[in-house]
Coordinates of C-alpha atoms in Angstrom, one line a residue:
D25 CA 5.3 -29.9 -0.3
E26 CA 2.0 -29.5 1.5
I27 CA 3.4 -28.6 4.9
M28 CA 5.5 -25.8 3.3
D29 CA 2.5 -24.5 1.4
K30 CA 0.5 -24.3 4.6
K31 CA 3.4 -22.5 6.4
H32 CA 3.7 -20.1 3.5
I33 CA 0.0 -19.3 3.5
A34 CA 0.1 -18.9 7.3
Y35 CA 3.0 -16.6 7.0
K36 CA 1.2 -14.4 4.4
I37 CA -2.0 -14.3 6.4
T38 CA -0.1 -13.4 9.6
L39 CA 2.0 -10.7 8.0
S40 CA -1.2 -9.3 6.3
G41 CA -2.9 -9.1 9.7
V42 CA 0.1 -7.2 11.2
L43 CA 0.3 -4.8 8.2
I44 CA -3.5 -4.2 8.3
A45 CA -3.3 -3.5 12.0
I46 CA -0.5 -1.0 11.4
A47 CA -2.5 0.8 8.7
V48 CA -5.6 1.0 10.9
I49 CA -3.9 2.0 14.1
L50 CA -1.4 4.4 12.6
G51 CA -3.6 5.4 9.6
T52 CA -4.6 8.7 11.2
F53 CA -0.9 9.8 11.7
S54 CA -0.2 12.8 9.5
V55 CA 2.6 15.3 8.9
P56 CA 2.0 18.9 7.7
V57 CA 3.6 19.4 4.3
F58 CA 3.3 22.6 2.2
G59 CA 0.1 23.7 3.8
G60 CA -1.4 20.2 3.4
R61 CA -1.2 17.0 5.4
M62 CA 0.7 13.8 4.4
S63 CA -0.7 10.5 5.7
P64 CA 2.0 8.0 4.6
I65 CA 1.2 4.9 6.7
Q66 CA -1.2 3.2 4.2
H67 CA 1.3 3.7 1.4
F68 CA 4.1 2.3 3.6
V69 CA 1.9 -0.8 4.2
N70 CA 1.1 -1.0 0.4
V71 CA 4.7 -1.2 -0.6
V72 CA 5.7 -3.6 2.2
S73 CA 2.7 -5.8 1.3
A74 CA 3.5 -5.6 -2.4
V75 CA 7.1 -6.7 -1.9
C76 CA 6.7 -9.3 0.8
L77 CA 3.3 -10.8 -0.2
G78 CA 2.6 -9.9 -3.8
P79 CA 0.0 -7.9 -5.7
Y80 CA -3.2 -9.8 -4.6
Y81 CA -2.4 -9.6 -0.9
A82 CA -1.4 -6.0 -1.3
L83 CA -4.8 -5.3 -3.0
L84 CA -6.7 -7.2 -0.3
N85 CA -4.7 -5.6 2.5
G86 CA -5.6 -2.1 1.1
F87 CA -9.2 -3.0 0.8
L88 CA -9.5 -4.5 4.4
S89 CA -7.6 -1.5 5.9
A90 CA -10.0 0.9 4.2
V91 CA -13.0 -1.2 5.3
I92 CA -11.9 -1.3 8.9
R93 CA -10.9 2.4 9.0
N94 CA -14.3 3.4 7.6
L95 CA -16.1 1.2 10.1
L96 CA -14.2 2.8 12.9
G97 CA -14.9 6.3 11.5
T98 CA -11.2 7.1 11.0
G99 CA -11.2 6.6 7.2
S100 CA -12.8 7.9 4.1
F101 CA -14.3 6.2 1.0
L102 CA -11.5 7.9 -0.9
A103 CA -9.1 5.4 0.8
F104 CA -10.5 2.5 -1.3
P105 CA -9.2 3.4 -4.8
G106 CA -5.8 4.6 -3.8
S107 CA -4.9 1.9 -1.3
M108 CA -6.2 -0.9 -3.6
I109 CA -4.8 0.3 -6.9
G110 CA -1.5 1.5 -5.4
G111 CA -0.8 -1.7 -3.6
F112 CA -1.8 -3.9 -6.6
L113 CA 0.3 -2.0 -9.1
A114 CA 3.3 -1.9 -6.7
G115 CA 3.0 -5.7 -6.4
L116 CA 2.7 -6.2 -10.1
L117 CA 5.7 -4.1 -10.9
Y118 CA 7.8 -5.7 -8.1
K119 CA 6.8 -9.2 -9.2
R120 CA 7.8 -8.4 -12.8
F121 CA 11.1 -6.6 -12.3
K122 CA 12.2 -7.8 -8.8
K123 CA 13.4 -4.3 -7.9
L124 CA 12.2 -2.3 -4.9
E125 CA 12.3 0.9 -6.9
F126 CA 9.5 -0.5 -9.2
A127 CA 7.3 -1.1 -6.2
L128 CA 7.7 2.5 -5.3
V129 CA 6.8 3.7 -8.8
G130 CA 3.8 1.4 -8.8
E131 CA 2.6 2.8 -5.4
I132 CA 3.1 6.4 -6.4
I133 CA 1.4 6.1 -9.9
G134 CA -1.3 3.7 -8.6
T135 CA -2.3 5.8 -5.6
G136 CA -1.0 9.2 -6.4
I137 CA -2.4 9.5 -10.0
I138 CA -4.8 6.6 -10.9
G139 CA -6.3 6.3 -7.4
A140 CA -6.6 10.1 -7.1
L141 CA -8.4 10.3 -10.5
I142 CA -10.8 7.5 -9.5
A143 CA -11.4 9.3 -6.2
Y144 CA -12.8 12.3 -8.1
P145 CA -16.1 10.7 -9.1
I146 CA -16.4 9.1 -5.6
A147 CA -15.9 12.6 -4.1
K148 CA -18.4 14.1 -6.5
L149 CA -21.1 11.5 -6.6
A150 CA -20.9 9.5 -3.4
L151 CA -19.8 12.1 -1.0
G152 CA -21.4 15.2 -2.7
Q153 CA -18.1 17.1 -2.7
D154 CA -17.6 19.4 -5.6
V155 CA -13.9 19.3 -6.2
A156 CA -11.7 19.9 -9.3
V157 CA -10.6 16.8 -11.1
F158 CA -7.0 17.1 -10.0
A159 CA -7.8 18.3 -6.5
E160 CA -7.0 14.9 -5.1
V161 CA -3.8 14.3 -7.1
I162 CA -1.5 16.5 -5.1
P163 CA -2.4 15.2 -1.6
F164 CA -2.5 11.6 -2.9
L165 CA 1.0 12.1 -4.5
M166 CA 2.4 13.6 -1.4
S167 CA 1.2 10.8 0.9
S168 CA 2.0 8.0 -1.5
T169 CA 5.5 9.3 -2.2
G170 CA 6.2 9.8 1.6
G171 CA 4.9 6.3 2.5
A172 CA 6.7 4.7 -0.4
V173 CA 10.0 6.3 0.6
M174 CA 9.5 5.2 4.2
A175 CA 8.9 1.6 3.0
Y176 CA 12.0 1.8 0.7
I177 CA 14.2 2.8 3.7
F178 CA 12.6 0.1 5.9
L179 CA 13.0 -2.7 3.3
K180 CA 16.6 -1.7 2.6
V181 CA 17.6 -2.7 6.1
P182 CA 19.3 -6.1 5.6
A183 CA 17.9 -7.7 8.8
I184 CA 14.4 -6.7 7.8
R185 CA 14.8 -8.0 4.3
K186 CA 16.1 -11.3 5.7
I187 CA 13.1 -11.7 7.9
L188 CA 10.3 -10.4 5.6
I189 CA 11.4 -11.4 2.1
K190 CA 11.8 -15.1 1.5
E191 CA 15.0 -16.1 -0.4
G192 CA 13.2 -17.1 -3.6
E193 CA 11.1 -13.9 -3.7
R194 CA 13.9 -11.3 -3.6

């Protein structure tokens, strides 16, 4: 049905815009944890995007959030690999298994481990920072875990699930 397809696409674009705005506006929010800082908002957005919109929208939302934050001077190039890989992997795992817990695992592994390891050459080559290979893993893991847990709690609220997750996509 062509009208339903247009409504579905409009819904996805609108929700993407809201989630990207949340990531950009609240992206500088951080919490001190074990002597470091945890910035969970992008990871929250990644999981919500992955579950409600799918892997490709989650990847695109992570990319656009990172672009806008970098243009505004509130982001880092290190945001690209984590936000994109984490959101995409969260979306793939959720699409495959249809369980929220798999989206969390995808976000934490995609951002906290894979994204952090890919951030190393970016930090070394593009930014000229001489860091240890695993120096990015701990902060990426802390932030991605915190944001993923926030998204889990948010998406477990029945009223939110009813609004954001369409019946056929649960």
